[in-house]
Coordinates of N, CA and C in Angstrom, one line a residue:
M23 N -16.9 126.1 120.1 CA -16.1 125.2 118.8 C -15.0 126.6 119.1
D24 N -13.6 126.4 118.6 CA -13.3 126.9 118.0 C -12.6 127.4 117.0
R25 N -12.9 128.4 116.7 CA -13.7 129.9 115.4 C -12.4 129.0 113.9
Q26 N -11.4 128.6 113.9 CA -11.1 128.2 113.0 C -11.3 127.4 112.6
L27 N -11.6 125.9 113.0 CA -12.5 125.0 113.6 C -13.7 124.2 113.3
E28 N -14.5 126.1 113.0 CA -15.7 125.8 113.2 C -16.0 126.6 111.4
K29 N -14.8 127.1 111.1 CA -14.9 127.8 109.7 C -13.9 126.2 108.9
S30 N -13.4 125.7 109.2 CA -13.4 124.7 108.6 C -14.1 123.8 107.7
V31 N -14.9 123.4 109.3 CA -15.8 122.6 109.2 C -16.8 123.0 108.0
K32 N -17.6 124.2 108.6 CA -18.4 125.3 107.3 C -17.9 125.0 106.1
Q33 N -16.6 125.0 105.8 CA -15.7 125.3 103.9 C -16.3 123.3 103.6
W34 N -15.9 122.6 104.8 CA -15.8 121.6 104.3 C -17.5 121.2 103.9
S35 N -18.1 121.3 104.9 CA -19.9 121.1 104.3 C -20.1 121.3 102.9
G36 N -19.0 122.9 102.6 CA -20.1 123.5 101.5 C -19.2 122.3 100.5
I37 N -18.1 122.3 100.1 CA -17.4 121.5 99.0 C -18.0 120.2 99.4
L38 N -18.4 119.7 100.8 CA -19.1 118.4 100.2 C -20.8 118.2 99.6
L39 N -21.2 119.4 99.6 CA -22.7 119.9 99.5 C -22.4 120.2 97.9
A40 N -21.0 120.9 96.7 CA -21.1 121.5 95.9 C -21.2 119.6 95.0
I41 N -20.0 118.8 95.8 CA -19.7 117.5 94.9 C -21.4 116.5 95.4
V42 N -21.9 116.8 96.3 CA -23.2 116.2 95.9 C -24.3 116.4 95.4
S43 N -23.8 117.9 95.0 CA -25.4 118.7 94.3 C -25.0 119.0 93.0
Y44 N -23.7 118.7 92.5 CA -23.3 118.6 91.0 C -23.5 117.5 90.2
Y45 N -23.3 116.0 91.1 CA -23.6 114.6 91.0 C -25.3 114.5 90.4
I46 N -26.0 115.5 92.1 CA -27.1 114.9 91.1 C -27.6 115.8 89.7
I47 N -26.9 117.1 89.8 CA -27.7 117.3 88.6 C -27.1 116.8 87.5
H48 N -25.3 117.1 87.1 CA -25.0 115.9 86.4 C -25.1 114.1 86.0
E49 N -25.3 114.0 86.9 CA -25.6 112.2 86.0 C -27.1 112.6 86.3
G50 N -28.0 113.3 87.0 CA -29.8 113.5 87.2 C -30.1 113.8 85.7
T51 N -29.3 114.5 85.3 CA -29.3 115.1 83.3 C -29.6 113.7 82.4
H52 N -28.1 113.3 82.6 CA -27.8 112.0 82.0 C -28.8 110.5 82.0
F53 N -29.3 110.2 83.4 CA -30.6 109.9 84.1 C -31.4 109.8 83.1
L54 N -32.7 111.6 83.4 CA -33.3 111.3 82.5 C -33.5 111.9 81.2
L55 N -32.1 112.2 80.6 CA -32.4 111.3 79.3 C -32.2 110.2 78.7
A56 N -31.8 109.1 79.8 CA -31.4 107.9 79.8 C -33.3 107.5 79.3
M57 N -33.6 107.7 80.3 CA -35.1 107.6 80.3 C -36.0 107.8 79.5
I58 N -35.8 109.4 78.8 CA -36.2 109.8 77.7 C -36.5 109.0 77.0
L59 N -35.1 108.5 76.4 CA -34.7 107.9 75.3 C -35.3 106.4 75.1
G60 N -35.2 106.0 76.2 CA -35.9 104.5 76.5 C -35.0 103.9 76.7
V61 N -33.1 104.2 77.4 CA -31.9 102.9 77.1 C -31.4 102.9 78.5
F62 N -32.2 103.8 79.6 CA -31.2 103.4 80.6 C -31.2 101.9 81.3
E63 N -30.0 101.1 81.3 CA -30.0 100.1 82.1 C -29.6 99.9 83.4
E64 N -28.2 100.7 83.6 CA -28.5 100.9 85.9 C -27.2 102.2 85.5
I65 N -27.5 102.0 87.3 CA -26.1 103.5 87.8 C -25.4 102.6 88.4
R66 N -24.5 103.2 88.0 CA -22.6 102.5 88.2 C -22.1 103.1 89.2
F67 N -22.5 102.6 90.2 CA -21.1 103.4 91.4 C -19.5 103.4 90.7
A68 N -18.7 104.2 90.6 CA -17.6 103.6 90.1 C -16.3 104.5 91.1
G69 N -16.1 103.8 91.9 CA -14.9 104.1 92.9 C -15.0 105.7 93.3
I70 N -14.1 106.3 92.8 CA -13.9 107.6 93.8 C -14.6 108.2 92.9
W71 N -14.3 107.8 91.1 CA -14.8 108.8 90.5 C -16.3 109.1 90.2
G72 N -17.6 108.6 91.2 CA -18.7 108.5 91.7 C -19.7 107.8 91.4
I73 N -20.8 108.7 90.5 CA -21.5 106.9 90.1 C -21.5 107.4 88.1
Q74 N -22.2 106.5 87.4 CA -22.7 106.7 86.4 C -23.4 105.8 86.4
I75 N -24.5 107.3 84.8 CA -25.0 106.6 84.1 C -25.6 105.6 82.6
V76 N -25.5 104.4 83.0 CA -25.2 103.4 82.4 C -27.1 102.9 81.1
T77 N -26.0 103.1 79.8 CA -27.3 103.3 79.2 C -27.2 101.3 78.2
T78 N -28.2 101.5 77.5 CA -27.9 99.8 76.5 C -27.2 100.0 75.9
E79 N -26.2 99.1 75.5 CA -25.5 98.6 74.7 C -25.4 98.8 73.8
G80 N -24.9 100.3 72.6 CA -25.0 100.0 71.1 C -26.3 100.8 71.7
S81 N -27.0 101.5 72.2 CA -28.7 102.1 72.3 C -28.2 103.7 71.8
L82 N -27.8 103.9 71.0 CA -27.5 105.6 71.2 C -26.0 105.3 70.1
S83 N -26.6 107.2 69.4 CA -26.1 106.6 68.6 C -26.2 108.7 68.0
G84 N -25.1 109.1 67.1 CA -25.7 110.5 66.0 C -25.7 111.3 67.3
M85 N -27.0 112.2 67.3 CA -27.4 113.6 68.0 C -27.7 113.1 69.8
N86 N -28.4 111.3 69.6 CA -28.2 111.1 70.8 C -27.8 111.3 71.6
L87 N -26.3 110.1 71.3 CA -25.1 110.3 71.7 C -25.2 111.4 72.2
A88 N -24.3 112.4 71.3 CA -24.1 113.5 71.4 C -24.6 114.4 72.6
L89 N -26.3 114.0 72.9 CA -26.6 114.7 73.1 C -26.8 114.2 74.6
F90 N -27.1 113.4 75.2 CA -27.1 112.3 76.3 C -25.5 112.8 76.7
S91 N -24.5 113.0 76.0 CA -23.4 113.3 76.7 C -22.8 114.2 77.6
G92 N -23.7 116.0 76.2 CA -22.9 117.1 75.7 C -24.5 117.3 77.0
L93 N -25.6 117.2 77.2 CA -26.4 118.4 77.5 C -26.0 118.2 79.3
S94 N -25.4 117.0 80.0 CA -25.3 117.3 81.3 C -24.5 118.4 81.5
S95 N -23.6 119.0 80.9 CA -22.3 119.7 81.3 C -23.2 121.2 81.2
I96 N -23.6 121.1 79.6 CA -24.2 122.6 79.5 C -25.4 122.4 81.1
V97 N -26.7 122.2 81.2 CA -27.1 122.3 82.3 C -26.3 122.7 83.2
T98 N -25.4 121.9 84.0 CA -24.2 122.5 85.6 C -23.8 123.8 85.3
I99 N -23.4 124.2 83.6 CA -22.4 125.3 83.1 C -23.9 126.1 83.6
L100 N -24.8 126.7 83.1 CA -26.0 127.5 82.8 C -26.6 127.3 84.9
I101 N -26.8 126.7 85.6 CA -27.1 126.5 86.9 C -26.2 127.5 86.9
G102 N -24.6 127.2 87.1 CA -23.3 128.3 87.6 C -23.6 129.4 87.6
Y103 N -24.3 129.5 86.4 CA -24.3 130.9 85.4 C -25.3 131.7 86.7
I104 N -26.5 131.3 86.8 CA -27.4 131.7 87.4 C -26.9 131.9 88.7
L105 N -25.9 131.1 89.3 CA -26.3 131.5 90.6 C -24.9 132.9 90.1
A106 N -24.1 132.2 89.4 CA -23.2 133.4 90.2 C -23.9 135.1 89.7
L107 N -24.7 135.0 89.1 CA -25.3 136.5 88.5 C -26.8 137.0 89.0
H108 N -27.2 135.7 89.6 CA -29.0 136.3 89.3 C -28.9 136.7 91.1
P109 N -29.1 138.0 91.2 CA -28.8 139.1 92.2 C -29.3 138.3 93.9
S110 N -30.6 138.2 93.3 CA -31.4 137.3 94.6 C -30.5 136.2 95.7
I111 N -29.5 135.7 94.5 CA -28.8 135.0 95.6 C -27.7 135.4 96.4
Y112 N -27.7 136.6 95.9 CA -26.7 137.6 97.2 C -27.3 138.3 97.9
K113 N -28.6 138.4 98.4 CA -29.6 138.5 99.2 C -29.9 137.8 100.4
I114 N -29.4 136.4 100.1 CA -29.4 135.2 101.2 C -29.0 135.5 103.0
K115 N -29.4 135.7 103.8 CA -28.9 136.2 104.7 C -28.0 135.2 105.8
N116 N -28.3 134.0 105.1 CA -27.7 132.8 106.3 C -26.7 132.4 105.9
K117 N -25.6 132.6 106.6 CA -24.0 131.9 106.4 C -23.8 130.4 105.3
N118 N -24.3 130.4 106.1 CA -24.7 128.7 105.9 C -24.3 128.1 105.0
I119 N -25.9 128.3 104.3 CA -26.5 128.9 102.9 C -25.8 129.3 101.9
L120 N -24.9 130.2 102.1 CA -24.1 131.4 101.9 C -23.3 130.6 101.4
I121 N -21.9 130.5 102.3 CA -21.3 129.2 101.9 C -21.7 128.2 101.0
G122 N -22.8 127.3 101.4 CA -23.1 126.1 100.1 C -23.1 126.9 98.7
I123 N -23.6 127.7 98.7 CA -24.2 128.2 97.0 C -22.5 128.6 96.6
Y124 N -22.2 129.4 96.7 CA -20.2 129.1 97.2 C -19.4 128.5 96.2
Y125 N -19.6 127.4 96.8 CA -18.8 125.7 96.4 C -19.8 125.3 95.3
I126 N -21.3 125.4 95.8 CA -21.3 124.5 94.3 C -21.0 125.6 92.6
T127 N -21.3 126.8 93.1 CA -21.0 128.2 91.7 C -19.9 127.7 91.7
L128 N -18.2 127.4 92.0 CA -17.0 127.7 91.9 C -17.6 125.8 91.2
C129 N -18.3 124.6 92.0 CA -18.1 123.5 90.8 C -18.6 123.4 90.2
F130 N -19.6 124.0 90.1 CA -20.5 124.4 88.6 C -20.1 125.1 87.2
L131 N -19.4 126.4 88.0 CA -19.1 126.9 86.6 C -17.4 126.4 86.5
L132 N -17.1 125.4 87.0 CA -15.3 125.4 86.4 C -15.3 124.0 86.8
L133 N -16.0 122.6 86.8 CA -15.6 121.0 87.3 C -15.8 121.5 85.4
D134 N -16.6 120.7 85.0 CA -16.9 120.1 83.6 C -16.4 121.1 82.1
P135 N -16.4 122.4 81.9 CA -15.3 123.2 81.4 C -14.2 123.0 81.3
L136 N -13.1 122.4 83.1 CA -12.2 122.6 82.6 C -11.6 120.7 82.5
Y137 N -12.6 120.0 82.8 CA -12.6 118.1 82.5 C -12.8 118.6 80.9
M138 N -13.8 118.8 80.5 CA -14.3 118.9 79.1 C -12.6 119.4 77.6
S139 N -12.2 120.6 78.8 CA -11.2 121.2 77.7 C -9.8 120.2 78.1
L140 N -9.5 120.1 79.3 CA -8.1 119.2 79.7 C -8.0 118.3 80.2
L141 N -8.8 117.7 81.6 CA -8.8 116.7 81.9 C -9.3 115.2 81.5
S142 N -10.1 115.5 80.4 CA -10.4 114.5 79.8 C -10.0 114.2 79.2
K143 N -8.4 114.5 78.8 CA -7.2 114.0 77.8 C -7.1 113.2 79.0
F144 N -6.1 113.0 80.0 CA -5.7 112.1 81.4 C -6.6 111.5 81.6
I145 N -7.4 111.5 82.3 CA -8.3 110.5 83.0 C -9.7 110.6 82.8
G146 N -10.0 109.3 82.9 CA -11.7 108.0 82.5 C -11.1 108.5 81.1
G147 N -10.7 108.5 80.4 CA -10.8 108.3 78.8 C -11.2 109.1 77.6
G148 N -12.1 110.2 78.1 CA -13.0 111.4 77.7 C -13.7 111.0 77.9
G149 N -14.5 110.3 78.4 CA -16.3 110.0 79.2 C -17.4 110.9 77.9
D150 N -18.2 112.0 78.5 CA -18.9 112.9 77.5 C -18.3 113.6 76.5
L151 N -17.0 113.8 76.9 CA -16.3 114.0 75.7 C -16.4 113.6 73.9
N152 N -16.3 112.2 74.9 CA -15.6 110.9 73.5 C -17.7 110.9 73.1
G153 N -18.3 110.8 74.0 CA -19.9 110.6 73.5 C -20.8 111.7 72.6
I154 N -19.8 112.5 73.0 CA -19.9 114.3 71.1 C -19.5 114.2 70.4
T155 N -18.0 114.0 70.7 CA -17.4 114.0 69.1 C -18.3 112.6 67.9
T156 N -17.8 111.8 69.0 CA -18.6 111.1 68.6 C -20.2 110.7 67.7
G157 N -21.1 111.1 68.1 CA -21.9 111.0 67.9 C -22.4 112.6 67.1
L158 N -21.3 113.6 67.1 CA -21.2 114.2 65.9 C -20.6 113.8 64.8
G159 N -19.7 112.8 64.9 CA -18.7 112.3 63.9 C -17.3 113.4 63.3
T160 N -16.8 113.8 64.7 CA -15.7 115.1 64.4 C -14.8 114.6 65.7
S161 N -13.3 116.0 64.9 CA -12.4 115.9 66.0 C -13.2 116.2 67.1
D162 N -12.2 116.2 68.5 CA -12.4 116.3 70.1 C -12.2 118.0 70.0
I163 N -11.4 118.7 69.0 CA -9.7 119.8 69.5 C -11.2 120.9 69.2
P164 N -12.4 121.1 68.2 CA -13.0 122.2 68.8 C -13.7 122.9 70.2
F165 N -14.1 121.4 70.7 CA -15.2 120.9 72.0 C -14.2 121.0 73.0
R166 N -12.6 120.9 72.9 CA -12.0 121.5 74.0 C -11.4 123.0 73.7
I167 N -11.0 123.4 72.5 CA -11.3 124.9 72.8 C -12.3 125.4 73.2
L168 N -13.7 125.0 73.0 CA -14.8 126.2 72.9 C -14.7 125.5 74.5
F169 N -14.6 124.7 75.6 CA -14.7 124.2 76.7 C -13.2 125.2 77.5
G170 N -12.6 125.2 76.6 CA -10.9 126.1 77.1 C -11.5 127.3 77.7
I171 N -11.9 127.9 76.5 CA -12.7 129.6 76.3 C -13.6 129.4 77.4
I172 N -14.3 128.7 77.6 CA -15.7 129.0 78.5 C -15.0 128.5 79.8
L173 N -13.5 127.8 80.0 CA -13.3 128.4 81.7 C -12.3 129.5 82.0
I174 N -11.9 129.3 80.5 CA -11.3 131.2 81.0 C -12.2 132.4 81.3
I175 N -13.2 132.3 80.2 CA -14.5 132.8 80.7 C -14.8 133.0 82.3
N176 N -14.9 131.3 82.3 CA -16.3 131.2 83.7 C -14.6 131.3 85.4
I177 N -13.7 131.3 85.3 CA -12.7 131.6 86.1 C -12.5 133.0 86.9
L178 N -12.7 133.8 85.5 CA -12.3 135.3 84.5 C -14.2 135.6 85.6
L179 N -14.8 135.1 85.3 CA -16.0 135.3 86.2 C -16.3 135.3 87.9
F180 N -15.7 134.4 87.7 CA -15.6 133.8 89.6 C -15.2 134.9 90.5
K181 N -13.4 135.1 89.6 CA -12.8 135.5 90.0 C -13.2 137.2 91.0
N182 N -13.7 137.7 89.7 CA -13.7 139.2 89.1 C -14.9 139.5 90.2
K183 N -16.2 138.2 90.1 CA -17.9 138.0 90.0 C -18.2 138.6 92.1
V184 N -18.3 137.0 91.8 CA -18.3 135.6 92.8 C -17.7 136.2 93.8
C185 N -16.6 135.8 93.7 CA -15.8 135.5 94.9 C -15.8 137.8 95.5
S186 N -15.9 138.6 94.8 CA -16.0 140.2 95.7 C -17.1 140.2 95.9
R187 N -18.6 139.3 95.4 CA -19.7 140.0 95.8 C -19.4 139.3 97.3
Y188 N -19.3 138.1 97.4 CA -18.9 137.6 98.4 C -17.9 137.4 100.0
N189 N -17.3 138.0 99.1 CA -15.8 138.5 100.2 C -16.7 140.1 100.9
R190 N -17.4 141.1 100.0 CA -18.0 141.9 100.2 C -19.2 141.5 101.2
I191 N -20.0 140.9 101.4 CA -20.9 140.1 102.0 C -20.4 140.3 103.5
F192 N -19.8 139.2 103.3 CA -19.0 138.8 104.4 C -18.2 139.7 105.1
K193 N -18.1 140.8 104.9 CA -17.6 142.3 105.7 C -18.7 142.8 106.4
E194 N -19.4 143.2 105.5 CA -20.1 143.9 105.8 C -20.9 143.5 106.8
N195 N -21.2 142.1 106.6 CA -22.5 141.3 107.8 C -21.8 140.2 108.2
K196 N -21.0 140.5 109.3 CA -20.5 140.5 110.5 C -21.2 139.4 111.3
N197 N -22.4 139.9 111.2 CA -23.7 139.9 112.2 C -25.0 138.5 111.7
I198 N -24.5 138.1 110.2 CA -25.5 137.5 109.2 C -25.7 136.1 110.4
N199 N -26.7 135.5 110.5 CA -27.3 134.5 110.6 C -26.1 133.1 111.0
K200 N -26.0 132.2 111.7 CA -25.3 131.0 111.7 C -25.7 129.8 111.3

């Protein structure tokens, strides 16, 4: 296989793995909470927007609604921090696994903060952010600012720490297992 094609296949495979991992963790957190709270109704496939965990109509309010809506973002961001900062990740020798973890880390660190701070205003009507603010009975502005700050911190973390470590690993180890 042509070297450039092989590189593209590995990158796109890593991106696909990141997207699937994100949905499993993010929506899986919603699912677990819905099951724990006894409000799970169905899993809905929402076209290009992925999947949604549907709860029984009117069954969530107050702190339970805020928790159901917000915990999934917290979980994905925390996993992103673990993947970005845990030293054992950077000792993995398999290049394909490293590529997958690189894209998963990128997705977990940036996707929810970007959506909660900016994109939710334009795409999908707010989703999780609406659940947080409705549940807590507060404005979305403090949460948009908070997630915006998290987004900036995570961009800098990814650029300065994650990218530099991966660049060094791939430059130093040209003979990593394929």
